[in-house]
mmCIF file of C-alpha atoms in Angstrom:
data_model
loop_
_atom_site.group_PDB
_atom_site.id
_atom_site.type_symbol
_atom_site.label_atom_id
_atom_site.label_comp_id
_atom_site.label_asym_id
_atom_site.label_seq_id
_atom_site.Cartn_x
_atom_site.Cartn_y
_atom_site.Cartn_z
ATOM 1 C CA MET A 251 0.000 0.000 0.000
ATOM 2 C CA ALA A 252 1.304 3.468 -0.925
ATOM 3 C CA GLU A 253 2.356 5.692 1.945
ATOM 4 C CA LYS A 254 -0.317 8.278 2.679
ATOM 5 C CA ILE A 255 0.462 11.884 1.818
ATOM 6 C CA PRO A 256 -0.423 14.450 4.529
ATOM 7 C CA VAL A 257 -2.873 17.058 3.233
ATOM 8 C CA ASP A 258 -3.706 20.093 5.381
ATOM 9 C CA LEU A 259 -6.981 21.956 4.922
ATOM 10 C CA TRP A 260 -7.644 25.283 6.653
ATOM 11 C CA PHE A 261 -11.292 26.031 7.364
ATOM 12 C CA ASP A 262 -13.660 28.369 9.126
ATOM 13 C CA PRO A 263 -16.672 26.276 10.241
ATOM 14 C CA SER A 264 -19.098 28.903 8.958
ATOM 15 C CA CYS A 265 -17.944 28.761 5.313
ATOM 16 C CA PRO A 266 -20.207 26.552 3.153
ATOM 17 C CA PHE A 267 -17.632 26.274 0.368
ATOM 18 C CA ALA A 268 -14.929 25.083 2.752
ATOM 19 C CA TRP A 269 -17.424 22.539 4.082
ATOM 20 C CA VAL A 270 -18.111 21.108 0.615
ATOM 21 C CA THR A 271 -14.397 20.968 -0.187
ATOM 22 C CA SER A 272 -13.613 19.280 3.126
ATOM 23 C CA ARG A 273 -16.210 16.566 2.524
ATOM 24 C CA TRP A 274 -14.822 16.062 -0.988
ATOM 25 C CA LEU A 275 -11.348 15.657 0.528
ATOM 26 C CA LEU A 276 -12.684 12.864 2.737
ATOM 27 C CA GLU A 277 -14.012 11.212 -0.416
ATOM 28 C CA VAL A 278 -10.578 11.569 -2.018
ATOM 29 C CA GLU A 279 -9.103 9.773 1.004
ATOM 30 C CA GLN A 280 -11.091 6.695 0.023
ATOM 31 C CA VAL A 281 -9.586 6.463 -3.464
ATOM 32 C CA ARG A 282 -6.152 8.125 -3.199
ATOM 33 C CA PRO A 283 -3.369 7.678 -0.598
ATOM 34 C CA ILE A 284 -3.876 10.935 1.281
ATOM 35 C CA ASP A 285 -4.190 11.742 4.988
ATOM 36 C CA PRO A 286 -6.445 14.812 5.468
ATOM 37 C CA ARG A 287 -5.566 16.990 8.456
ATOM 38 C CA PHE A 288 -7.846 19.855 9.424
ATOM 39 C CA ARG A 289 -6.565 23.257 10.542
ATOM 40 C CA PHE A 290 -8.626 26.230 11.661
ATOM 41 C CA MET A 291 -8.559 29.778 10.357
ATOM 42 C CA SER A 292 -10.884 32.751 10.797
ATOM 43 C CA LEU A 293 -12.912 34.755 8.291
ATOM 44 C CA HIS A 294 -13.165 37.376 11.030
ATOM 45 C CA PHE A 295 -9.381 37.781 11.098
ATOM 46 C CA LEU A 296 -9.186 37.638 7.314
ATOM 47 C CA ASN A 297 -11.609 40.527 6.822
ATOM 48 C CA GLU A 298 -11.041 42.685 9.909
ATOM 49 C CA ASP A 299 -9.040 45.307 7.978
ATOM 50 C CA LYS A 300 -10.696 44.884 4.583
ATOM 51 C CA ASP A 301 -13.360 46.971 2.885
ATOM 52 C CA VAL A 302 -16.227 44.485 3.094
ATOM 53 C CA PRO A 303 -19.878 45.078 4.056
ATOM 54 C CA GLU A 304 -20.406 45.665 7.763
ATOM 55 C CA ASP A 305 -23.104 43.003 7.998
ATOM 56 C CA TYR A 306 -20.634 40.436 6.635
ATOM 57 C CA LYS A 307 -18.042 41.534 9.175
ATOM 58 C CA ALA A 308 -20.619 41.156 11.932
ATOM 59 C CA ARG A 309 -21.508 37.622 10.806
ATOM 60 C CA ALA A 310 -17.837 36.650 10.605
ATOM 61 C CA ALA A 311 -17.226 38.050 14.092
ATOM 62 C CA LYS A 312 -20.109 36.029 15.502
ATOM 63 C CA ALA A 313 -18.965 32.901 13.666
ATOM 64 C CA MET A 314 -15.599 33.335 15.362
ATOM 65 C CA GLY A 315 -17.217 31.715 18.400
ATOM 66 C CA SER A 316 -17.156 28.297 16.727
ATOM 67 C CA VAL A 317 -13.503 28.701 15.729
ATOM 68 C CA ARG A 318 -12.707 29.468 19.379
ATOM 69 C CA VAL A 319 -14.496 26.327 20.517
ATOM 70 C CA VAL A 320 -12.515 24.169 18.078
ATOM 71 C CA ALA A 321 -9.252 25.815 19.177
ATOM 72 C CA ALA A 322 -10.089 25.357 22.860
ATOM 73 C CA ALA A 323 -11.003 21.701 22.362
ATOM 74 C CA ALA A 324 -7.743 21.041 20.511
ATOM 75 C CA ALA A 325 -5.662 22.808 23.162
ATOM 76 C CA LYS A 326 -7.314 20.989 26.050
ATOM 77 C CA HIS A 327 -7.996 17.557 24.579
ATOM 78 C CA GLY A 328 -5.806 17.055 21.495
ATOM 79 C CA GLU A 329 -5.545 17.942 17.822
ATOM 80 C CA GLU A 330 -7.650 14.946 16.828
ATOM 81 C CA TYR A 331 -10.711 16.896 17.954
ATOM 82 C CA VAL A 332 -10.261 19.537 15.248
ATOM 83 C CA GLY A 333 -11.538 17.329 12.435
ATOM 84 C CA ARG A 334 -14.103 15.575 14.611
ATOM 85 C CA LEU A 335 -15.619 18.830 15.851
ATOM 86 C CA TYR A 336 -15.561 20.317 12.364
ATOM 87 C CA THR A 337 -17.635 17.389 11.122
ATOM 88 C CA GLU A 338 -20.201 17.843 13.881
ATOM 89 C CA LEU A 339 -20.342 21.629 13.531
ATOM 90 C CA GLY A 340 -20.482 21.557 9.740
ATOM 91 C CA THR A 341 -23.245 18.967 9.695
ATOM 92 C CA ARG A 342 -25.367 21.175 11.935
ATOM 93 C CA LEU A 343 -24.486 24.527 10.376
ATOM 94 C CA HIS A 344 -24.760 23.444 6.744
ATOM 95 C CA ASN A 345 -26.513 20.112 6.207
ATOM 96 C CA GLN A 346 -29.156 20.868 8.835
ATOM 97 C CA GLY A 347 -29.304 24.563 7.913
ATOM 98 C CA LEU A 348 -28.807 25.792 11.473
ATOM 99 C CA GLY A 349 -26.210 28.305 10.328
ATOM 100 C CA LYS A 350 -29.156 30.460 9.271
ATOM 101 C CA GLN A 351 -30.154 30.715 12.944
ATOM 102 C CA PRO A 352 -27.251 32.598 14.577
ATOM 103 C CA GLU A 353 -29.218 32.908 17.800
ATOM 104 C CA ARG A 354 -28.759 29.141 18.226
ATOM 105 C CA LEU A 355 -24.967 29.164 17.816
ATOM 106 C CA ARG A 356 -24.300 28.385 21.473
ATOM 107 C CA GLU A 357 -26.696 25.434 21.330
ATOM 108 C CA ILE A 358 -25.092 24.205 18.099
ATOM 109 C CA ASN A 359 -21.620 24.275 19.628
ATOM 110 C CA GLU A 360 -22.764 22.521 22.792
ATOM 111 C CA ALA A 361 -24.385 19.747 20.750
ATOM 112 C CA ALA A 362 -21.267 19.335 18.586
ATOM 113 C CA LEU A 363 -19.042 19.101 21.653
ATOM 114 C CA GLU A 364 -21.265 16.503 23.287
ATOM 115 C CA ALA A 365 -21.386 14.498 20.039
ATOM 116 C CA VAL A 366 -17.588 14.052 20.173
ATOM 117 C CA GLY A 367 -17.658 13.197 23.870
ATOM 118 C CA LEU A 368 -16.616 16.564 25.303
ATOM 119 C CA ASP A 369 -18.302 18.725 27.919
ATOM 120 C CA GLY A 370 -20.801 21.111 26.344
ATOM 121 C CA ASN A 371 -19.645 23.823 28.738
ATOM 122 C CA LEU A 372 -16.533 24.137 26.596
ATOM 123 C CA ALA A 373 -18.808 26.338 24.481
ATOM 124 C CA ASP A 374 -17.928 29.083 26.989
ATOM 125 C CA ALA A 375 -14.870 29.554 24.771
ATOM 126 C CA MET A 376 -17.160 31.261 22.244
ATOM 127 C CA GLU A 377 -17.055 34.452 24.290
ATOM 128 C CA SER A 378 -13.391 34.274 25.319
ATOM 129 C CA GLU A 379 -10.331 35.723 23.598
ATOM 130 C CA GLU A 380 -8.108 33.199 25.395
ATOM 131 C CA TRP A 381 -7.614 31.134 22.240
ATOM 132 C CA ASP A 382 -7.352 33.982 19.731
ATOM 133 C CA GLU A 383 -3.550 33.950 19.650
ATOM 134 C CA ILE A 384 -3.563 30.245 18.761
ATOM 135 C CA ILE A 385 -6.224 30.841 16.125
ATOM 136 C CA ARG A 386 -4.331 33.752 14.613
ATOM 137 C CA ALA A 387 -1.132 31.681 14.430
ATOM 138 C CA SER A 388 -2.924 28.883 12.551
ATOM 139 C CA HIS A 389 -4.746 31.423 10.382
ATOM 140 C CA ASP A 390 -1.541 33.273 9.512
ATOM 141 C CA GLU A 391 0.253 30.027 8.677
ATOM 142 C CA GLY A 392 -2.411 29.122 6.131
ATOM 143 C CA ILE A 393 -2.986 32.543 4.619
ATOM 144 C CA THR A 394 0.758 33.240 4.296
ATOM 145 C CA LEU A 395 0.977 30.253 1.980
ATOM 146 C CA VAL A 396 -1.506 31.669 -0.530
ATOM 147 C CA GLY A 397 -1.837 35.436 0.058
ATOM 148 C CA GLN A 398 -4.409 37.817 1.482
ATOM 149 C CA GLU A 399 -6.623 37.919 -1.629
ATOM 150 C CA VAL A 400 -8.208 34.535 -0.933
ATOM 151 C CA GLY A 401 -9.969 32.846 1.969
ATOM 152 C CA THR A 402 -11.040 29.381 2.985
ATOM 153 C CA PRO A 403 -10.521 26.576 2.065
ATOM 154 C CA ILE A 404 -6.734 26.530 1.810
ATOM 155 C CA ILE A 405 -5.038 23.232 1.035
ATOM 156 C CA ARG A 406 -1.367 22.341 1.447
ATOM 157 C CA VAL A 407 0.283 19.244 -0.029
ATOM 158 C CA GLY A 408 3.985 19.145 0.810
ATOM 159 C CA ALA A 409 5.467 22.469 -0.297
ATOM 160 C CA ASN A 410 2.506 23.114 -2.584
ATOM 161 C CA ALA A 411 -0.419 25.228 -1.310
ATOM 162 C CA PHE A 412 -3.474 26.763 -2.937
ATOM 163 C CA PHE A 413 -6.921 28.234 -2.319
ATOM 164 C CA GLY A 414 -9.781 25.922 -3.218
ATOM 165 C CA PRO A 415 -10.922 24.059 -5.113
ATOM 166 C CA VAL A 416 -14.257 25.862 -4.826
ATOM 167 C CA ILE A 417 -16.940 23.342 -5.691
ATOM 168 C CA THR A 418 -20.693 23.443 -5.167
ATOM 169 C CA LYS A 419 -21.343 19.742 -4.611
ATOM 170 C CA ILE A 420 -19.438 16.951 -2.907
ATOM 171 C CA ILE A 421 -17.699 15.000 -5.652
ATOM 172 C CA ARG A 422 -17.677 11.334 -4.690
ATOM 173 C CA GLY A 423 -16.035 8.041 -5.579
ATOM 174 C CA GLU A 424 -13.480 7.875 -8.353
ATOM 175 C CA ASP A 425 -14.671 11.260 -9.631
ATOM 176 C CA ALA A 426 -13.347 12.717 -6.380
ATOM 177 C CA GLY A 427 -9.984 11.160 -7.134
ATOM 178 C CA ARG A 428 -9.979 12.434 -10.716
ATOM 179 C CA LEU A 429 -10.622 15.982 -9.523
ATOM 180 C CA TRP A 430 -7.822 15.612 -6.978
ATOM 181 C CA ASP A 431 -5.447 14.421 -9.687
ATOM 182 C CA GLY A 432 -6.324 17.437 -11.815
ATOM 183 C CA VAL A 433 -5.921 19.917 -8.978
ATOM 184 C CA LEU A 434 -2.479 18.542 -8.178
ATOM 185 C CA ALA A 435 -1.486 18.547 -11.836
ATOM 186 C CA VAL A 436 -2.104 22.278 -12.314
ATOM 187 C CA THR A 437 -1.031 23.545 -8.901
ATOM 188 C CA GLU A 438 2.394 21.888 -9.000
ATOM 189 C CA PHE A 439 3.546 24.526 -11.512
ATOM 190 C CA ASP A 440 5.074 27.627 -9.874
ATOM 191 C CA ASP A 441 3.772 29.867 -12.652
ATOM 192 C CA PHE A 442 0.180 28.643 -12.400
ATOM 193 C CA PHE A 443 -2.038 31.026 -10.428
ATOM 194 C CA GLU A 444 -5.675 30.981 -11.382
ATOM 195 C CA LEU A 445 -8.549 29.253 -13.127
ATOM 196 C CA LYS A 446 -11.968 30.751 -12.484
ATOM 197 C CA ARG A 447 -15.507 31.057 -13.765
ATOM 198 C CA THR A 448 -18.589 32.734 -12.325
ATOM 199 C CA ARG A 449 -20.468 30.506 -9.888
ATOM 200 C CA THR A 450 -24.011 29.777 -11.020
ATOM 201 C CA ARG A 451 -25.002 27.322 -8.266
ATOM 202 C CA ARG A 452 -25.351 27.457 -4.508
ATOM 203 C CA PRO A 453 -23.445 24.917 -2.405
ATOM 204 C CA ALA A 454 -25.230 21.589 -1.888
ATOM 205 C CA PHE A 455 -24.320 19.302 0.995
ATOM 206 C CA ASP A 456 -25.879 15.939 0.196
#
């Protein structure tokens, strides 16, 4: 069996596109020798000094609470909880549509924590800046690889890092592997920077 290649993915739990890409990466793991490792970043940090709409900034600031919970869980209980918590949070925020109910964010985080066997009171981290330095360090590590003009998801394979791929459905099976092969093929060239077309579909999570 081929040795698995570590693949880092930086995410903010609130981003639907990062969620789709992360689930695709788990599909790739089934058909290619990769080892996905999840890292947190923050859309709040990314946009704090940028000229973006104030309502978007407010949403990103509120969503920072979930990033803090993931960071606190990892610091207190181990890095393995990053991916596990992301799965539970993303399922609730995106698949179940609870991300459209920001007033329930505390409840969502408590349920995600309990689903991975942690104390729901760790959701207190949502309102604490105790973990912000750790979050910023992880965020800066990812964003430094690709530049300030992009966001989440960021993927790193060895010395190769890139933003995306941005996809609107979870590619599965061998198709997931074919997309992975193509992404690696283009991003391994130092002079390759961008392929893009206007999105015409909303993200789907099934």
